[in-house]
Short mmCIF file of C-alpha atoms and ligand atoms in Angstrom, two decimals:
data_model
loop_
_atom_site.label_atom_id
_atom_site.label_comp_id
_atom_site.label_asym_id
_atom_site.label_seq_id
_atom_site.Cartn_x
_atom_site.Cartn_y
_atom_site.Cartn_z
CA MET A 4 120.16 93.45 107.92
CA SER A 5 122.95 91.99 110.13
CA VAL A 6 122.16 89.71 112.93
CA ASP A 7 122.48 91.28 116.47
CA ARG A 8 124.14 88.47 118.60
CA THR A 9 123.07 90.20 121.78
CA ARG A 10 119.30 89.87 121.27
CA LEU A 11 117.09 86.89 120.75
CA HIS A 12 115.50 86.13 117.43
CA ILE A 13 111.91 84.49 117.27
CA ALA A 14 110.28 83.49 113.80
CA LEU A 15 106.73 83.89 113.50
CA GLN A 16 104.52 83.35 110.70
CA ARG A 17 103.85 86.45 108.59
CA SER A 18 100.33 86.13 107.54
CA GLY A 19 98.13 83.16 108.04
CA ARG A 20 96.27 81.44 110.64
CA LEU A 21 99.01 81.75 113.32
CA SER A 22 100.12 85.25 112.76
CA ASP A 23 97.73 87.15 114.86
CA LEU A 24 97.97 84.64 117.79
CA SER A 25 101.53 84.15 117.77
CA ARG A 26 102.00 88.18 118.17
CA ASP A 27 99.13 88.00 120.80
CA LEU A 28 101.04 85.53 122.78
CA LEU A 29 104.34 87.50 122.77
CA ARG A 30 102.33 90.63 123.83
CA GLU A 31 100.77 88.81 126.56
CA ALA A 32 104.43 88.01 127.79
CA GLY A 33 105.20 91.63 128.10
CA LEU A 34 106.96 92.21 124.57
CA ARG A 35 105.97 95.54 123.18
CA ILE A 36 106.09 94.85 119.40
CA GLU A 37 106.18 97.89 117.20
CA SER A 38 105.60 97.17 113.44
CA GLY A 39 103.14 97.35 110.96
CA LYS A 40 101.66 94.27 109.19
CA ASN A 41 103.69 94.70 106.33
CA SER A 42 107.37 94.60 107.96
CA LEU A 43 109.48 91.67 107.79
CA THR A 44 111.04 92.30 111.16
CA ALA A 45 110.15 94.13 114.46
CA ARG A 46 112.16 94.84 117.50
CA ALA A 47 110.42 94.33 120.87
CA ALA A 48 110.92 97.81 122.54
CA ASN A 49 111.20 96.36 126.06
CA PHE A 50 112.76 93.25 125.72
CA PRO A 51 115.89 92.27 124.02
CA ALA A 52 114.28 90.29 121.20
CA ASP A 53 113.62 90.68 117.51
CA LEU A 54 110.93 89.14 115.68
CA MET A 55 111.30 87.69 112.26
CA PHE A 56 107.94 87.51 110.12
CA VAL A 57 108.50 84.67 107.45
CA ARG A 58 106.53 81.92 105.78
CA ASP A 59 105.59 79.41 108.18
CA ASP A 60 107.45 76.68 105.91
CA ASP A 61 110.50 78.48 106.52
CA ILE A 62 110.53 78.65 110.51
CA PRO A 63 111.68 75.30 110.93
CA THR A 64 114.64 75.91 108.91
CA PHE A 65 115.50 79.32 110.58
CA VAL A 66 115.34 77.52 114.00
CA SER A 67 117.15 74.39 112.83
CA ASP A 68 119.84 76.63 111.41
CA GLY A 69 120.07 78.86 114.56
CA VAL A 70 119.40 82.05 112.72
CA CYS A 71 116.20 82.10 115.35
CA GLU A 72 116.67 80.74 118.70
CA PHE A 73 112.89 80.29 118.75
CA GLY A 74 109.96 79.93 116.44
CA ILE A 75 106.19 79.53 116.52
CA VAL A 76 104.87 77.20 113.99
CA GLY A 77 102.07 74.65 113.50
CA GLN A 78 102.92 71.03 114.21
CA ASN A 79 101.85 69.92 110.70
CA VAL A 80 104.74 72.24 109.29
CA LEU A 81 107.21 71.17 111.78
CA GLU A 82 106.50 67.50 111.54
CA GLU A 83 106.49 67.53 107.85
CA PHE A 84 110.14 69.23 108.01
CA ALA A 85 111.24 66.87 110.88
CA LEU A 86 110.73 63.74 108.75
CA GLY A 87 113.15 65.26 106.25
CA GLN A 88 115.81 65.80 108.80
CA PRO A 89 118.31 62.91 109.59
CA GLU A 90 118.68 64.14 113.39
CA PRO A 91 116.58 66.53 115.54
CA THR A 92 117.67 70.13 115.20
CA PHE A 93 115.01 71.59 117.34
CA GLU A 94 113.04 70.95 120.54
CA VAL A 95 109.32 71.57 121.09
CA VAL A 96 109.20 73.68 124.09
CA ALA A 97 105.56 74.16 124.76
CA GLU A 98 102.27 73.40 123.00
CA LEU A 99 100.39 76.65 122.77
CA GLY A 100 96.84 75.66 122.67
CA PHE A 101 95.74 77.69 119.45
CA GLY A 102 95.95 77.00 115.87
CA LYS A 103 94.29 73.83 116.14
CA CYS A 104 93.46 71.83 112.90
CA SER A 105 94.13 68.57 111.42
CA LEU A 106 95.65 67.08 108.43
CA ARG A 107 93.08 64.94 106.55
CA ILE A 108 92.52 63.04 103.43
CA ALA A 109 89.39 64.15 101.60
CA ALA A 110 87.46 62.84 98.49
CA PRO A 111 85.11 64.12 96.06
CA GLU A 112 81.73 64.05 98.04
CA GLN A 113 80.13 61.62 95.38
CA LEU A 114 83.04 59.18 95.72
CA HIS A 115 82.23 55.90 97.28
CA TYR A 116 84.83 55.28 99.99
CA GLU A 117 85.04 52.35 102.16
CA GLY A 118 88.25 52.53 104.13
CA THR A 119 91.90 52.94 103.52
CA GLN A 120 91.95 50.08 101.00
CA ALA A 121 90.24 52.27 98.63
CA LEU A 122 93.24 54.56 98.41
CA VAL A 123 95.55 51.58 97.04
CA GLY A 124 96.81 52.66 93.60
CA GLN A 125 95.17 55.96 93.66
CA ARG A 126 96.81 59.50 93.32
CA ILE A 127 96.63 61.67 96.49
CA ALA A 128 97.74 65.54 96.16
CA THR A 129 99.25 67.30 99.16
CA SER A 130 101.68 69.87 100.25
CA TYR A 131 102.54 67.37 103.11
CA PRO A 132 104.34 64.42 101.18
CA ARG A 133 106.44 63.13 104.00
CA LEU A 134 103.51 63.06 106.47
CA LEU A 135 101.16 61.56 103.95
CA GLN A 136 103.59 58.79 102.80
CA ARG A 137 104.20 57.99 106.66
CA PHE A 138 100.35 57.52 107.21
CA LEU A 139 100.15 55.38 103.87
CA ASP A 140 103.32 53.09 105.06
CA GLU A 141 101.70 52.83 108.45
CA GLN A 142 98.59 51.51 107.01
CA GLY A 143 100.36 49.51 104.48
CA ILE A 144 98.88 51.34 101.45
CA GLN A 145 100.56 51.83 98.23
CA ALA A 146 99.53 54.83 96.56
CA GLU A 147 100.79 57.69 94.42
CA VAL A 148 101.87 61.06 96.40
CA VAL A 149 101.33 64.00 94.21
CA GLN A 150 103.33 67.14 95.42
CA MET A 151 101.56 70.40 95.14
CA LYS A 152 102.72 73.75 96.85
CA GLY A 153 99.06 75.32 97.39
CA ALA A 154 95.52 75.07 96.12
CA VAL A 155 95.64 71.35 96.65
CA GLU A 156 91.73 71.19 96.86
CA LEU A 157 91.56 71.90 93.08
CA ALA A 158 93.50 68.74 92.31
CA PRO A 159 90.39 66.45 91.85
CA ARG A 160 88.57 68.81 89.72
CA LEU A 161 91.67 69.39 87.66
CA GLU A 162 92.14 65.62 87.30
CA ILE A 163 95.58 65.68 88.78
CA ALA A 164 94.50 63.36 91.73
CA THR A 165 91.39 61.56 93.10
CA TYR A 166 92.15 62.52 96.67
CA VAL A 167 93.66 65.29 98.69
CA CYS A 168 95.61 65.42 101.77
CA ASP A 169 95.25 68.77 103.32
CA LEU A 170 94.89 70.83 106.43
CA VAL A 171 91.23 71.36 107.55
CA SER A 172 90.34 73.67 110.31
CA THR A 173 86.70 74.88 109.79
CA GLY A 174 86.05 72.75 106.87
CA ALA A 175 84.82 75.35 104.70
CA THR A 176 87.53 74.99 102.14
CA LEU A 177 86.73 71.30 101.67
CA GLU A 178 82.95 71.95 101.56
CA ALA A 179 83.58 75.01 99.03
CA ASN A 180 85.28 72.53 96.72
CA GLY A 181 82.93 69.62 97.05
CA LEU A 182 85.01 67.39 99.25
CA ARG A 183 84.68 65.54 102.31
CA VAL A 184 87.07 64.17 104.73
CA VAL A 185 87.78 60.35 105.00
CA GLU A 186 90.97 59.90 106.86
CA LYS A 187 92.65 61.72 109.50
CA VAL A 188 96.54 61.80 109.20
CA LEU A 189 97.44 64.29 112.12
CA ASP A 190 96.20 66.77 114.73
CA SER A 191 97.97 69.79 114.85
CA GLN A 192 98.40 73.13 116.99
CA ALA A 193 100.76 75.95 117.46
CA VAL A 194 103.87 74.96 119.17
CA LEU A 195 106.93 76.96 120.42
CA ILE A 196 110.28 75.43 119.15
CA ARG A 197 113.72 76.27 120.32
CA SER A 198 116.64 75.65 118.37
CA LEU A 199 119.33 72.87 119.64
CA LYS A 200 122.23 75.04 118.46
CA ALA A 201 124.29 76.28 121.26
CA VAL A 202 124.08 80.02 122.23
CA ASP A 203 126.11 82.40 124.34
CA GLU A 204 125.11 82.99 128.11
CA GLY A 205 123.77 86.30 127.63
CA ARG A 206 121.28 85.01 125.09
CA ALA A 207 120.77 81.90 127.19
CA ASN A 208 119.63 83.93 129.88
CA ILE A 209 117.26 86.08 127.94
CA ALA A 210 115.89 82.80 126.39
CA GLU A 211 115.14 81.57 130.04
CA GLN A 212 113.36 84.81 130.93
CA LEU A 213 111.27 84.63 127.75
CA LEU A 214 110.43 80.80 128.40
CA SER A 215 109.31 81.61 131.87
CA ARG A 216 107.07 84.38 130.79
CA ILE A 217 105.44 82.27 128.12
CA GLU A 218 104.81 79.45 130.67
CA GLY A 219 103.17 82.05 132.92
CA VAL A 220 100.95 83.00 130.06
CA LEU A 221 99.80 79.69 129.39
CA ALA A 222 99.52 78.80 132.86
CA THR A 223 97.13 81.84 133.56
CA LYS A 224 94.90 80.81 130.69
CA GLU A 225 93.49 78.11 132.65
CA SER A 226 93.87 79.35 135.85
CA LYS A 227 91.31 81.06 138.34
CA TYR A 228 91.84 82.67 141.68
CA ILE A 229 89.13 81.14 143.95
CA MET A 230 87.98 82.61 147.22
CA LEU A 231 85.23 81.26 149.47
CA ASN A 232 84.17 80.95 153.17
CA ALA A 233 83.73 77.89 154.85
CA SER A 234 83.18 76.47 158.48
CA SER A 235 85.99 74.30 160.10
CA GLU A 236 83.93 71.09 159.49
CA ALA A 237 83.59 71.81 155.63
CA LEU A 238 87.06 72.86 154.99
CA LYS A 239 88.38 69.21 154.15
CA ARG A 240 85.50 68.47 151.84
CA ILE A 241 85.75 71.84 150.00
CA THR A 242 89.55 71.87 149.55
CA ASP A 243 89.34 68.22 147.92
CA LEU A 244 86.72 69.79 145.67
CA LEU A 245 89.22 72.71 144.33
CA PRO A 246 90.23 71.66 140.76
CA GLY A 247 94.07 71.58 140.44
CA ALA A 248 94.84 73.60 143.49
CA GLU A 249 97.73 73.09 145.67
CA ALA A 250 98.07 74.06 149.41
CA PRO A 251 95.40 76.56 149.42
CA THR A 252 95.60 79.41 152.06
CA ILE A 253 93.37 79.37 154.85
CA VAL A 254 92.93 82.24 157.22
CA PRO A 255 90.48 82.71 160.05
CA LEU A 256 87.39 84.88 159.52
CA HIS A 257 87.41 88.13 162.08
CA GLY A 258 84.60 87.83 164.42
CA ARG A 259 83.41 84.44 163.26
CA PRO A 260 85.11 81.62 165.17
CA GLY A 261 85.22 78.26 163.48
CA HIS A 262 84.78 80.15 160.02
CA PHE A 263 87.53 80.41 157.50
CA ALA A 264 88.30 82.15 154.09
CA VAL A 265 89.79 79.81 151.55
CA HIS A 266 92.10 81.13 149.00
CA ALA A 267 93.34 79.43 146.17
CA VAL A 268 94.88 79.24 142.64
CA CYS A 269 93.10 76.65 140.57
CA GLN A 270 95.21 75.37 137.62
CA GLU A 271 92.34 73.88 135.83
CA SER A 272 88.95 75.42 134.50
CA VAL A 273 86.57 76.19 137.11
CA PHE A 274 82.86 75.33 135.93
CA TRP A 275 79.61 76.09 137.31
CA GLU A 276 79.26 72.58 138.31
CA THR A 277 82.33 73.13 140.60
CA LEU A 278 80.68 76.07 142.24
CA GLN A 279 77.31 74.28 142.65
CA LYS A 280 79.56 71.20 144.52
CA LEU A 281 81.52 73.69 146.64
CA LYS A 282 78.10 75.43 147.76
CA ALA A 283 76.52 71.97 148.42
CA ALA A 284 79.58 70.96 150.62
CA GLY A 285 79.18 74.40 152.56
CA ALA A 286 81.14 77.00 151.08
CA SER A 287 79.63 80.51 150.88
CA ALA A 288 80.62 83.94 149.30
CA ILE A 289 82.26 82.03 146.38
CA LEU A 290 84.52 84.34 144.16
CA VAL A 291 86.22 83.25 141.16
CA VAL A 292 88.71 85.91 139.49
CA PRO A 293 90.90 85.82 136.72
CA ILE A 294 94.59 85.73 137.01
CA GLU A 295 96.38 88.49 134.98
CA LYS A 296 99.90 87.22 135.61
CA MET A 297 101.75 84.54 137.05
CA MET A 298 105.15 83.35 137.31
CA LEU A 299 105.76 79.82 138.64
C1 PRP B 30 94.74 75.61 104.79
C2 PRP B 30 94.64 74.45 103.80
C3 PRP B 30 93.21 75.08 103.29
C4 PRP B 30 92.73 75.71 104.66
C5 PRP B 30 91.49 75.08 105.29
O1 PRP B 30 95.68 76.49 104.29
O2 PRP B 30 95.33 74.45 102.73
O3 PRP B 30 93.32 75.71 102.21
O4 PRP B 30 93.81 76.01 105.65
O5 PRP B 30 90.99 75.73 106.30
P1 PRP B 30 89.37 75.50 106.58
O6 PRP B 30 89.20 74.13 106.82
O7 PRP B 30 89.21 76.43 108.06
O8 PRP B 30 88.74 76.00 105.26
P2 PRP B 30 96.58 77.31 105.32
O9 PRP B 30 95.68 78.66 105.62
O10 PRP B 30 97.22 76.65 106.50
O11 PRP B 30 97.66 78.14 104.29
P3 PRP B 30 98.87 77.65 103.66
O12 PRP B 30 98.83 76.16 103.50
O13 PRP B 30 99.16 78.23 102.42
O14 PRP B 30 100.12 77.94 104.65
ZN1 ZN B 31 102.26 77.47 104.73
#
């Protein structure tokens, strides 16, 4: 397939922890994606963007080379890649809030562990050799990094290594292999990255549109629209309580002099505690509604 230079290209994980949520995000940004699970590319029917479904480990390379202008990838994969590059080749444009996990060192359950000194001179199996080496260097620990492409959790049983350094999300994989966490190397989540390779004006404009939509999607996830009624004396106290709301709209209530309707977009989560405080401050008829779309 030749690459169409009038369209954007977005690299996504083909299958794995990020793939469904990455597609969901693009759908929420309005892209109609027509493809089955097994296709390697897809075309957005209503937006000038093509999606490339690749191995997560290949996403930073695709974006760095400019084959794809954007990619969605875990910080774990991204930082491991970046540590091997002489200079930056991409920029992180948004943290996406999904795919949260962490890179951790784990040991067999029965192994006695009393801090990083226990790692000195030991063999640690990992698919993240650079991140692990950076951690060991920061701790001033000399240990042997054993690189594996996958199934790292098997290493202790196969006596390839004493420790493993691998991604942990639910912890089920570690548990199933009789391992327990002893150190944290990195916290990770999915991020949107953008190539630093220059693009023509056409694609730069499409990129801006995509970014502003994704920013909108991320903003609406947390945001709520609040409506409530209040008397003029209570207004100041109430507007001070609205979480992350700038410049609420305040309009007089018809037929109730001295009473107002307050409407505001709250950029932070609205909890029951907040509603209780609002009520105590004199608010009534409080409504909290989700926001479907937002463009900032
Ligand atoms: C990671 C890791 C473990 C598993 C841990 O693999 O290698 O196998 O996830 O998850 P858990 O704590 O929820 O059990 P991943 O799915 O990222 O696949 P990959 O390393 O092959 O890309
Ligand atoms: Zn992977």
